[in-house]
Structure formats: structure tokens, C-alpha cells
Short mmCIF file of C-alpha atoms and ligand atoms in Angstrom, two decimals:
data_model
loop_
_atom_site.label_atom_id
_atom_site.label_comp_id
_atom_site.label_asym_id
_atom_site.label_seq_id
_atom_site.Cartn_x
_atom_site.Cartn_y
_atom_site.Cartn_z
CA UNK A 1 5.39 8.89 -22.19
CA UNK A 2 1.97 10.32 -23.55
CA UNK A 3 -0.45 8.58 -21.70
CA UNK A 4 -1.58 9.84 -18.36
CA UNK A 5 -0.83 6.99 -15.19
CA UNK A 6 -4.63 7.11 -14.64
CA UNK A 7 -5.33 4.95 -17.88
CA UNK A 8 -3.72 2.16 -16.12
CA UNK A 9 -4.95 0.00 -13.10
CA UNK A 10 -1.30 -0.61 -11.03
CA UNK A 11 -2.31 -4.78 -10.75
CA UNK A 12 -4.86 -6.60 -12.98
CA UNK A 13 -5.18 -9.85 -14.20
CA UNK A 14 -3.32 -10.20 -17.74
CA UNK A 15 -5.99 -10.03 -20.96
CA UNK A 16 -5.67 -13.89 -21.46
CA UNK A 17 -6.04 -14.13 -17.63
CA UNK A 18 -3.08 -16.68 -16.96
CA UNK A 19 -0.95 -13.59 -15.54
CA UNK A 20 -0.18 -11.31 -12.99
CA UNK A 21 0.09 -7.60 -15.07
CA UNK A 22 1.50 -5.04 -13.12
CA UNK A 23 3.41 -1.75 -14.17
CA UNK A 24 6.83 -2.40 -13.03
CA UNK A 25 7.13 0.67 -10.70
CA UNK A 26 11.25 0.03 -10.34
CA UNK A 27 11.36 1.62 -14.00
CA UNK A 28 8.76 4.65 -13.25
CA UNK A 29 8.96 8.00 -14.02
CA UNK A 30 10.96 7.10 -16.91
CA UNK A 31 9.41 4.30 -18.74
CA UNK A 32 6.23 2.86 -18.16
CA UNK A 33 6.03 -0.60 -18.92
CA UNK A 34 3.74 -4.02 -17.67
CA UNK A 35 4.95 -6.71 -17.03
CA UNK A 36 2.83 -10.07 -16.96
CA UNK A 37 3.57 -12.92 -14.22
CA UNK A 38 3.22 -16.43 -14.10
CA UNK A 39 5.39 -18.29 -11.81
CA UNK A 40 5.90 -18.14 -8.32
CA UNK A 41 9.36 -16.73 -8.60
CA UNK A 42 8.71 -14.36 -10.91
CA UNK A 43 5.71 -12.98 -8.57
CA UNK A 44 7.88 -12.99 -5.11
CA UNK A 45 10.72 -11.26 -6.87
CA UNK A 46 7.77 -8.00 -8.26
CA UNK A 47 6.90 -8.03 -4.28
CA UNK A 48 10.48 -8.60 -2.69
CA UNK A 49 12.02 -6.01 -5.28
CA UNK A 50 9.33 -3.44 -5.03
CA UNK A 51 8.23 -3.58 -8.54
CA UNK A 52 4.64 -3.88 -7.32
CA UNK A 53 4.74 -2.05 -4.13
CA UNK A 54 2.32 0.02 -1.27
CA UNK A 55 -0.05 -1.87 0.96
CA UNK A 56 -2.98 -2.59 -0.85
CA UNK A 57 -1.40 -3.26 -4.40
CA UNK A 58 0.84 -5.87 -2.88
CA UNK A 59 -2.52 -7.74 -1.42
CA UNK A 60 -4.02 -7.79 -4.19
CA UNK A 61 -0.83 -8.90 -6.54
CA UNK A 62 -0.34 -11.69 -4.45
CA UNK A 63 -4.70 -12.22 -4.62
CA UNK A 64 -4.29 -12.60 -8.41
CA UNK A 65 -1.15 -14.31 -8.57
CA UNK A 66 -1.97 -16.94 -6.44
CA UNK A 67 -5.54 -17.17 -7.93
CA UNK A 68 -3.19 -17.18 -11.87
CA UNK A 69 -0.61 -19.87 -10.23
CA UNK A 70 -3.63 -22.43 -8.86
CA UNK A 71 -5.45 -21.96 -12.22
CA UNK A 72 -1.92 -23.88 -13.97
CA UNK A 73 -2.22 -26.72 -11.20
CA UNK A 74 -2.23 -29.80 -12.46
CA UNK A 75 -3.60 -31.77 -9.42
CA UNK A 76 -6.20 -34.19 -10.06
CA UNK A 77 -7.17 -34.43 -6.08
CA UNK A 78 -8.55 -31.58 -3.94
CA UNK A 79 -6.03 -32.74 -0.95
CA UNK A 80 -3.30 -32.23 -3.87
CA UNK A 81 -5.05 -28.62 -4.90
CA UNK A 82 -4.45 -27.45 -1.31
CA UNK A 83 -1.45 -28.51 -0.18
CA UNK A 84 -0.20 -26.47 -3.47
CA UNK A 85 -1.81 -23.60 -2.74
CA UNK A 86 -0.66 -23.72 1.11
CA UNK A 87 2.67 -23.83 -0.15
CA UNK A 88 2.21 -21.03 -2.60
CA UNK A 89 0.70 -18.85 0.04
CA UNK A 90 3.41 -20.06 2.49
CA UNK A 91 6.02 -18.72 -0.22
CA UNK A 92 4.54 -15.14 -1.46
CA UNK A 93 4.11 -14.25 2.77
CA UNK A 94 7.74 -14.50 2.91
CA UNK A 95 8.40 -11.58 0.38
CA UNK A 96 8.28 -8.30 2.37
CA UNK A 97 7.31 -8.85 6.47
CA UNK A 98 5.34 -5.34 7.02
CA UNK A 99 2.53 -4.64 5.21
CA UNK A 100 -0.67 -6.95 6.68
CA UNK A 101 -2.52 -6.56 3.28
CA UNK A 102 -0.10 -9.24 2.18
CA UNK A 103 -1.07 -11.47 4.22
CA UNK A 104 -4.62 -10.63 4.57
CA UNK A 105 -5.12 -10.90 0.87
CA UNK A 106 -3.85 -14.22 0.60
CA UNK A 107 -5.70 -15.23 4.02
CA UNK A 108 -9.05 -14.02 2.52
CA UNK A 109 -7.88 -16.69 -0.62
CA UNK A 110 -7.55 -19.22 1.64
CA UNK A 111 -10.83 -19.20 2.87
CA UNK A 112 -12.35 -19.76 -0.39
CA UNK A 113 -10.99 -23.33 -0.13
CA UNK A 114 -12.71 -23.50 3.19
CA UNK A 115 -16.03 -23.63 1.32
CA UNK A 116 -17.81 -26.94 1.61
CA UNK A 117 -19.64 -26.25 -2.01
CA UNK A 118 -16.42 -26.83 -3.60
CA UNK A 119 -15.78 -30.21 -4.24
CA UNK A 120 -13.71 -30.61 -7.20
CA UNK A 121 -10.45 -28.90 -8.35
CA UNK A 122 -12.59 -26.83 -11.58
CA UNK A 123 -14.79 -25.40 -9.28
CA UNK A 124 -12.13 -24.33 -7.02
CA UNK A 125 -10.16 -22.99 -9.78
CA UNK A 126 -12.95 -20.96 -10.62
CA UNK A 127 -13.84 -19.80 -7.24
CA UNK A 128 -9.85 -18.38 -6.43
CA UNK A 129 -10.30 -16.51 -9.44
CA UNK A 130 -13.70 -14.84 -8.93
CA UNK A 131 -12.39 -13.69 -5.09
CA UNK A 132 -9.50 -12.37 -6.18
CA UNK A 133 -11.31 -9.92 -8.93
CA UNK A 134 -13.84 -9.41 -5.71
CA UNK A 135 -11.05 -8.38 -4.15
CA UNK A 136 -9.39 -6.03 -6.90
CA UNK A 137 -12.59 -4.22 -7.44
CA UNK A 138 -13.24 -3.53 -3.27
CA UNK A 139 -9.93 -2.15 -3.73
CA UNK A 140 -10.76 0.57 -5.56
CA UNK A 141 -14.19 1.03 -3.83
CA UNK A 142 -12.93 0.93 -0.68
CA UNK A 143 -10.21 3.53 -1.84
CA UNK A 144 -12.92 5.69 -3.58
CA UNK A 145 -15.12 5.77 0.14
CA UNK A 146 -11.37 6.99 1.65
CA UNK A 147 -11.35 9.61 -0.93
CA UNK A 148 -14.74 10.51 0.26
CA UNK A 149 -14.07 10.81 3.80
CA UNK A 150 -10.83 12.40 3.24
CA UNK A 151 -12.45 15.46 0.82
CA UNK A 152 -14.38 16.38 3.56
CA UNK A 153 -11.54 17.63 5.45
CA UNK A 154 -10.27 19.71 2.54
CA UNK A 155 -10.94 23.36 2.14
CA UNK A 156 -10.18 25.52 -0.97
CA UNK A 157 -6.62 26.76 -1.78
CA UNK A 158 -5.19 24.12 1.08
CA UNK A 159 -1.53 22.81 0.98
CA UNK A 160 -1.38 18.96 1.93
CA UNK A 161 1.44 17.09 2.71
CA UNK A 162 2.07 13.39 1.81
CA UNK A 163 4.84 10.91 2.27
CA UNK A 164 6.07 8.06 0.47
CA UNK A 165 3.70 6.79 -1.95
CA UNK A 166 0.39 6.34 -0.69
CA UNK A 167 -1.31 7.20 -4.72
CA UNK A 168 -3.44 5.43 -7.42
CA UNK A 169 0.51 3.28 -7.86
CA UNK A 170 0.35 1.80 -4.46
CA UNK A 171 -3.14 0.51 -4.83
CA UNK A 172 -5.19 -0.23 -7.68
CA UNK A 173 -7.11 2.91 -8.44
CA UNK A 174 -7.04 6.31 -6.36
CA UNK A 175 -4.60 5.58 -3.84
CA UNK A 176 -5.14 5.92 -0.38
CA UNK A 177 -3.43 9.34 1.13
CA UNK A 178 -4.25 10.58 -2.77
CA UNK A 179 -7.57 10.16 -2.91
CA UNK A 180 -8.85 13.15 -1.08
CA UNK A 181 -6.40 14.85 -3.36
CA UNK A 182 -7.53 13.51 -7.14
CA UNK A 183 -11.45 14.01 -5.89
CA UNK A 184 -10.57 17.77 -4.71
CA UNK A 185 -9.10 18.19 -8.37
CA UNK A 186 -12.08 16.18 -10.06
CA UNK A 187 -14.75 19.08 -8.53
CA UNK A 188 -12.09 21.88 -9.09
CA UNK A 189 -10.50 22.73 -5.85
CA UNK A 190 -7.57 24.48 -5.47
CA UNK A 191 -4.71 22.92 -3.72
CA UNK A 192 -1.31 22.17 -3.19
CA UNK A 193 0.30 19.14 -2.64
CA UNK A 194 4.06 18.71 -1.06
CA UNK A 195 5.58 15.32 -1.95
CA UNK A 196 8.63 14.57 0.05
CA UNK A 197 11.10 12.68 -1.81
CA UNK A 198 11.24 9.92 0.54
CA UNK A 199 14.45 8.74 0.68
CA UNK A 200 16.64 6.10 0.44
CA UNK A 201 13.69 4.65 -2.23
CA UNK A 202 12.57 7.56 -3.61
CA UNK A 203 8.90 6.63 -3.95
CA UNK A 204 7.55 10.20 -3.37
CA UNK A 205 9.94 11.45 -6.65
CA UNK A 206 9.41 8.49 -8.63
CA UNK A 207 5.81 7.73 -7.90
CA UNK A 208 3.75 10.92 -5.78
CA UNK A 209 5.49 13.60 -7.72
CA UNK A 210 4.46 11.69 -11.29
CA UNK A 211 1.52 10.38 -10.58
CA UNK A 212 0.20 14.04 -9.28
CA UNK A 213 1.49 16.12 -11.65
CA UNK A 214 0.61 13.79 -14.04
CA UNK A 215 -3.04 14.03 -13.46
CA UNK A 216 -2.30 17.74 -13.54
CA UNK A 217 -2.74 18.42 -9.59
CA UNK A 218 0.02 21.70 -8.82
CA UNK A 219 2.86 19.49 -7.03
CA UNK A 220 5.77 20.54 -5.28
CA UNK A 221 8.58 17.98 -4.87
CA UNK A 222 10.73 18.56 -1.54
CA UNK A 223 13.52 16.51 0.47
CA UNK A 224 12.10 14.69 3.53
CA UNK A 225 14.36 17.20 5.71
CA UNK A 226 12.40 20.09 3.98
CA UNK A 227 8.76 19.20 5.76
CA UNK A 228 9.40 21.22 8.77
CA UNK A 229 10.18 23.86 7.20
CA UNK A 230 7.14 23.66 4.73
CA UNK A 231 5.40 23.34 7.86
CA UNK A 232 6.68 26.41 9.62
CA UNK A 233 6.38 28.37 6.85
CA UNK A 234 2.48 27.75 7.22
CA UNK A 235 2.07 26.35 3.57
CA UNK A 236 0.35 22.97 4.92
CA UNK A 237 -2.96 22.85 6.23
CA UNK A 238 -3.21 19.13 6.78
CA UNK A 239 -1.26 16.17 6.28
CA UNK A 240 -2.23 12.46 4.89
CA UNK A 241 -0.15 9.85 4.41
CA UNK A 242 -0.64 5.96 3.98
CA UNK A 243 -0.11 3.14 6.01
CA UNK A 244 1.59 -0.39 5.96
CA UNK A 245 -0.41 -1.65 9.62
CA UNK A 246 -2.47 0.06 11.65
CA UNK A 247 -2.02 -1.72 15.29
CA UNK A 248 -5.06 -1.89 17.75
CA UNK A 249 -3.97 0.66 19.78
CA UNK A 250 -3.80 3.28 16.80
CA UNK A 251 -0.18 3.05 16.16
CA UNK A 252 0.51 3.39 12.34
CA UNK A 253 3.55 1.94 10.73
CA UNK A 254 4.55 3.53 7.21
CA UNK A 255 7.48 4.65 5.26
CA UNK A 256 10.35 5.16 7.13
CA UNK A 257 10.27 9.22 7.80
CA UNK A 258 6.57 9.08 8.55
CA UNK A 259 7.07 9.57 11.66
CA UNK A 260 8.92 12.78 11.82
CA UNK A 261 6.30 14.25 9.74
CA UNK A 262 4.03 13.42 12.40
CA UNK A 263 6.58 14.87 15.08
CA UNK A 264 6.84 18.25 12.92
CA UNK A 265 2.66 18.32 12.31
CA UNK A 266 2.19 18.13 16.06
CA UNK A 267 5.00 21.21 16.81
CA UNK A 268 3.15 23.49 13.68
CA UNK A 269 -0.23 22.68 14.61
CA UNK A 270 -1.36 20.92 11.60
CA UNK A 271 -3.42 17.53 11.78
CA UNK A 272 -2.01 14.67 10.76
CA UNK A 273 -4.15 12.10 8.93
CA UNK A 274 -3.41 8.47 8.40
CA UNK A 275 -5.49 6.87 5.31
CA UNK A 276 -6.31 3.14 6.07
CA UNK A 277 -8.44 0.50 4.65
CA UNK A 278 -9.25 -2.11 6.93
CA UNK A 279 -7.59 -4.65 5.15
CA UNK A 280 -4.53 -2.36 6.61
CA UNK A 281 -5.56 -2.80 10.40
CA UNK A 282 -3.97 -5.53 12.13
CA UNK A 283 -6.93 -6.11 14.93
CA UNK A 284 -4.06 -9.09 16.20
CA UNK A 285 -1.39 -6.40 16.80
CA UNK A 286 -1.55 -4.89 20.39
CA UNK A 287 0.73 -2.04 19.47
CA UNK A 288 3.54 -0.81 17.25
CA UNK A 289 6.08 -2.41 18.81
CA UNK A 290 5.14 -5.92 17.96
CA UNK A 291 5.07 -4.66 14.30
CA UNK A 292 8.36 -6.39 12.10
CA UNK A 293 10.07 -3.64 10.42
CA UNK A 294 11.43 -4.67 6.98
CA UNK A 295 15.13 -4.29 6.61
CA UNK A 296 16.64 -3.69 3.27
CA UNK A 297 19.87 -3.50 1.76
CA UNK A 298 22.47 -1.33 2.82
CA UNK A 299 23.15 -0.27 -1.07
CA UNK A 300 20.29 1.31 -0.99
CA UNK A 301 21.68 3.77 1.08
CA UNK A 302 24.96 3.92 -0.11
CA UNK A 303 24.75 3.86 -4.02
CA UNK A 304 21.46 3.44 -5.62
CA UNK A 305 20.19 6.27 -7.72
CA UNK A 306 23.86 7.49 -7.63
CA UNK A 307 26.69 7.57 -10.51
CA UNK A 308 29.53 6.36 -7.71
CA UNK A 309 28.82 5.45 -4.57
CA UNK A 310 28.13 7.77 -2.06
CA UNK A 311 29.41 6.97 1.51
CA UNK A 312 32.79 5.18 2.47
CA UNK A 313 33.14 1.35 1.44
CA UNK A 314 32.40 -1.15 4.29
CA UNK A 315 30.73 1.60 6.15
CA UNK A 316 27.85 0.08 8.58
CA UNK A 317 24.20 1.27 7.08
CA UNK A 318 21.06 1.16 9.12
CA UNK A 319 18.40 0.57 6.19
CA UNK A 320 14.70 0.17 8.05
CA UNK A 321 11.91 0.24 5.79
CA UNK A 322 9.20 2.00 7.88
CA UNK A 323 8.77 3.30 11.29
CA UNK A 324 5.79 3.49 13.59
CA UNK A 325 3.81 6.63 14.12
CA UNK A 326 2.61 6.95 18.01
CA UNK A 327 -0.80 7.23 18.30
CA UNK A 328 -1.23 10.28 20.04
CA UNK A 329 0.43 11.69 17.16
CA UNK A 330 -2.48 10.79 14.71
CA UNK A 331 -5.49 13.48 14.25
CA UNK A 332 -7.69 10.93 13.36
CA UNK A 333 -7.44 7.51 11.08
CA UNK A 334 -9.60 7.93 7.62
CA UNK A 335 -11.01 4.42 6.53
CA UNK A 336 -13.73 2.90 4.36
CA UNK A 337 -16.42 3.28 7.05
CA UNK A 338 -15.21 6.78 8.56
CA UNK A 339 -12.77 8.90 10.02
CA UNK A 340 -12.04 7.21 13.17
CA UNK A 341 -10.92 9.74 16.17
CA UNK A 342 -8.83 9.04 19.58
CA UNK A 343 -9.31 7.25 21.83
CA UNK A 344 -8.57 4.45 18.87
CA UNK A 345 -8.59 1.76 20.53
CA UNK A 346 -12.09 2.05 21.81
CA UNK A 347 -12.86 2.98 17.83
CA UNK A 348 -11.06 0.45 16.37
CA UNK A 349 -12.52 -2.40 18.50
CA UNK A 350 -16.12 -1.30 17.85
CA UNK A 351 -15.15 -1.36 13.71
CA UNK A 352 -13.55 -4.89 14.31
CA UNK A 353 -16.93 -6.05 16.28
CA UNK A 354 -18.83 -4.31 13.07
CA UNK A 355 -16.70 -6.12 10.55
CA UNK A 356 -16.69 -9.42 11.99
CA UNK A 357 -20.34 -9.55 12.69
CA UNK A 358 -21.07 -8.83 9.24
CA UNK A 359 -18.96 -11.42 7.78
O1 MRU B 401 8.10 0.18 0.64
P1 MRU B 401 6.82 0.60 -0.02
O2 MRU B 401 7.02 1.51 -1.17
O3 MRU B 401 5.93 -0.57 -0.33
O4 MRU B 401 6.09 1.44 1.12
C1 MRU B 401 4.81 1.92 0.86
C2 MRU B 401 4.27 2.80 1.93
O5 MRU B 401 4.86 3.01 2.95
C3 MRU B 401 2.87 3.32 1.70
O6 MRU B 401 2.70 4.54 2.33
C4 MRU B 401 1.86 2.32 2.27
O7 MRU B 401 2.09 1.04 1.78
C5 MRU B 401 0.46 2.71 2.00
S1 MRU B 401 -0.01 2.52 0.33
C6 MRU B 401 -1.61 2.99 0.14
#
């Protein structure tokens, strides 16, 4: 593969614009191919199967694909038009329970059709459309202001370490946790980035370690069980990773590992930094606990990525997705509008009053 992983936006609308195009992430670091979507099926199955995956990339997948599914509609009513789309949206939510963009994304569709100025199918047609492009492009803006924030934290010759995928893959542009990372490289900086594998998926292999050392930034690949170590060895200076939800009290819920990073941070000493747009916070979600953890197949565990299985047949498999990072474990929370510091509750509230009374 020649061409470098930046020269391609990870969701878009298809050149004809009756598609979904993605990059079908399932086949990454060895081929990199699009795929273009048109049917509900087809769309659920990208999510559900992690072909388009990470936070904000879902949201805005499911943004375009329901936006590409209404503009095939062939009601003649508005009441028709609707109910479609309710079942639509009713359908892509059920794909993958954790990450809120999901269901953001396809909430901030809905209230397009909330508009009184929209009286006839066309226009409505139209209008899906125009959010959802609205809604790719804040993507990368809002992960560009991340970057921003996140660069200021950065010092010359510093070792970062990131989990899962949280790059310009699981987004549209930039990435979240790799922002900081791809503007540090942009203006020269030295540093050093430690991708753990992330295991049983392999996201930081697949995706971190070829996105990064694709856009030439010096990457070291490790095992998830290697970060302490990394750690104690004082080669990291700060940590970022990504997030799935961000609950009101400032508990984060991401890849299933995060939270022993966070553990191991704390014991070396080295803050731990959770990059979130706000279409990540879940201002409904009291704490972690209430957060549904995804559970996936036990084969994933057992035999994927492997010539012969690898663990006993019939033997019982514990498979959760992601895991919630305490609060108190978080040196701060780096959004669109800031770097938000404990106590985050207090912070968080005062961005949702900020938000809302914009809107
Ligand atoms: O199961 P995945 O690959 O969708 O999990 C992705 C993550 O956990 C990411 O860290 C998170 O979605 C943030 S992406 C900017």
C-alpha cells in the first residue's frame, strides 16, 4: 500500500452521494479498501462488525447513512418520511450499546425533522443531508481544537502512551488521543509514541501502530501487559487515550484495558489524559456504572487472529468490550472547549449549561 492513511477521510459520503464510503478497518494494515453502503443491513453490519469503528466515526457513519437511506425513500407523505426514518434510527442504535456518539449522531438527525420549515419530503431530504455533512466537517474541527488543547501539554523529546485506537481511523480526520500527537509532528517535535496492542481486537496493532508510523511519527508497538513496565522504566511522560462515554461525574468508559493504564499512570506518576468531544459526554449518565458495556464474542478471545485456536474448546470466555476509568484516576479531560480539570462534575455541568444555552 503506497498511499499514506492521511489521504483518506475514515467515513464520507460516496462521490455519487447515494452511499455510505468507509475504509473497511476489519481488513487494515494489510489492504486498504472502501467500501460504499446503501442499505440498512449493510450499514448495521460496518457498525456491529467493527468495520467502521471508534466513537466519533461510528456517529457520523450512522449521520450519513441514515441521511443516504432517507434520500432512497419513496414516501409521498411527511407522516410516511418519519415513521421510516424512526425506524431506521430505531435499527442502526441497536448495533453496538457503548459509544453515545451513536446515538447522539442520529439524535442530532432527528431533530432536523423537528423543523417546522420543512414541509415536504424534498426539502427534508435535503435538509438530513446538509446536517449530516455539518456534522462530518465539526468532526474534524472539533478534533483539530482537541489537538490544540492536547499540544499544549506536550514538551520536546516526550514519550506518550495511547490505547486502543483513538487516531485519524476512529474519527474522521486527526483522531482524538492522536491529535496532540500528528500536530507535535506537523511543527517538528520530537516524540515517542507507545501503542499497546490492545487485545483481544487488536486495534492499537492494526490501526495506532499503522496509522502513526504511517504518517512517519517514531512508534513503538507493545503488549497491553507491557505499559507498566514502559511506565516504570520512565519512558512516558503523559498518557492520552480516547473515550466511548464520558459520564457526569468524570468517569470515562473506553477500550477494555484502559483502565489499568490509568491504574499504572497513577502508581508512576504520569498524568493520564482522556480526549473527549462533547458529542462523547453523556450529561444523562450519573456515573460509570450505569454505562452498558458491550459484550462480544467469545471467539474473539479464543481464535481470532490465530492459525488454531488458542484456549480449550467449550472453555467459558469473559469478552467485555470496554471498561470504565474512575474519575479520580483522570488528570484532566481534553475537549473542544478546553482541558477540563477535577472536580468534573462541577466542570462538566458548567460546559453542559454552556452548550445548551447556545443551542
Ligand atoms: O471497539 P472500538 O474499536 O470501537 O473501540 C474504540 C475505542 O475504545 C476508542 O478509544 C474510542 O471509541 C474513542 S475513538 C476517538
Amino acid at each position: 500500500m503506497n498511499e499514506t492513511i492521511k489521504h483518506y477521510d475514515t467515513v464520507d459520503f460516496s462521490g455519487d452521494g447515494n452511499a455510505l464510503a468507509i475504509i473497511d478497518q476489519t481488513k487494515l494494515p494489510g489492504e486498504l479498501i472502501i467500501l460504499e453502503l446503501d442499505t440498512a443491513e449493510s450499514i448495521w453490519e460496518a457498525i456491529h462488525n467493527l468495520r467502521v469503528r471508534g466513537a466519533p466515526a461510528i456517529g457520523v457513519a450512522a449521520a450519513i447513512g441514515i441521511a443516504v437511506l432517507m434520500k432512497k425513500s419513496e414516501a409521498k407523505e411527511v407522516s410516511e418520511f418519519d415513521r421510516e426514518f424512526n425506524e431506521y434510527k430505531d435499527y442502526l442504535e441497536t448495533s453496538r450499546p457503548t459509544a453515545v456518539n451513536l446515538f447522539w449522531a442520529l439524535e442530532e438527525m432527528k431533530k432536523v425533522l423537528d423543523r417546522q420549515d420543512l414541509a415536504g419530503v424534498p426539502e427534508r431530504k435535503t435538509a438530513l443531508i446538509r446536517r449530516a455533512k455539518e456534522l462530518r466537517e465539526e468532526d474534524i474541527d472539533v478534533c483539530k481544537r482537541i489537538g490544540e488543547y492536547g499540544l499544549t501539554l506536550l514538551k520536546e523529546g516526550d514519550g506518550i502512551l495511547t490505547h486502543c485506537n483513538a487516531g485519524s481511523l476512529a474519527t474522521v480526520k486527526y483522531g482524538t488521543a492522536t491529535s496532540p500527537m500528528y500536530l507535535a509532528h506537523e511543527k517538528g517535535m520530537k516524540i515517542h509514541v507507545f501503542a499497546d496492542e490492545t487485545r483481544p481486537l487488536l486495534q492499537g496493532a492494526r490501526l495506532t501502530a499503522f496509522e502513526l508510523h504511517n504518517a512517519g511519527i517514531d512508534t513503538t508497538l507493545i503488549c497491553d501487559n507491557m505499559s507498566q513496565t514502559v511506565m516504570r522504566n520512565g519512558w512516558v511522560n503523559i498518557v492520552f487515550v480516547g473515550c466511548d462515554r464520558v459520564a457526569l461525574n468524570g468517569d470515562a468508559c473506553n477500550k477494555i484495558g484502559t483502565s489499568m493504564v490509568a491504574l499504572a499512570a497513577k502508581r508512576n506518576g504520569v498524568p493520564f489524559y482522556v480526549c473527549a468531544p462533547t458529542s462523547t459526554i453523556d450529561f444523562e449518565t450519573k456515573t460509570g456504572e450505569e454505562i452498558e458495556i458491550e459484550e462480544r464474542k467469545p471467539e474473539e478471545v479464543t481464535e481470532m487472529w490465530y492459525r488454531e485456536p488458542m484456549a480449550p474448546n467449550g472453555v467459558k470466555v469473559y469478552n467485555p468490550a470496554f471498561d470504565v476509568t474512575d474519575h479520580d484516576l483522570i488528570t484532566g479531560i481534553i475537549t473542544e472547549y478546553g482541558i477540563l480539570r477535577p472536580p468534573y462534575q462541577e466542570a462538566l455541568e458548567k460546559l453542559r449549561d454552556q452548550i445548551r444555552s447556545r443551542e
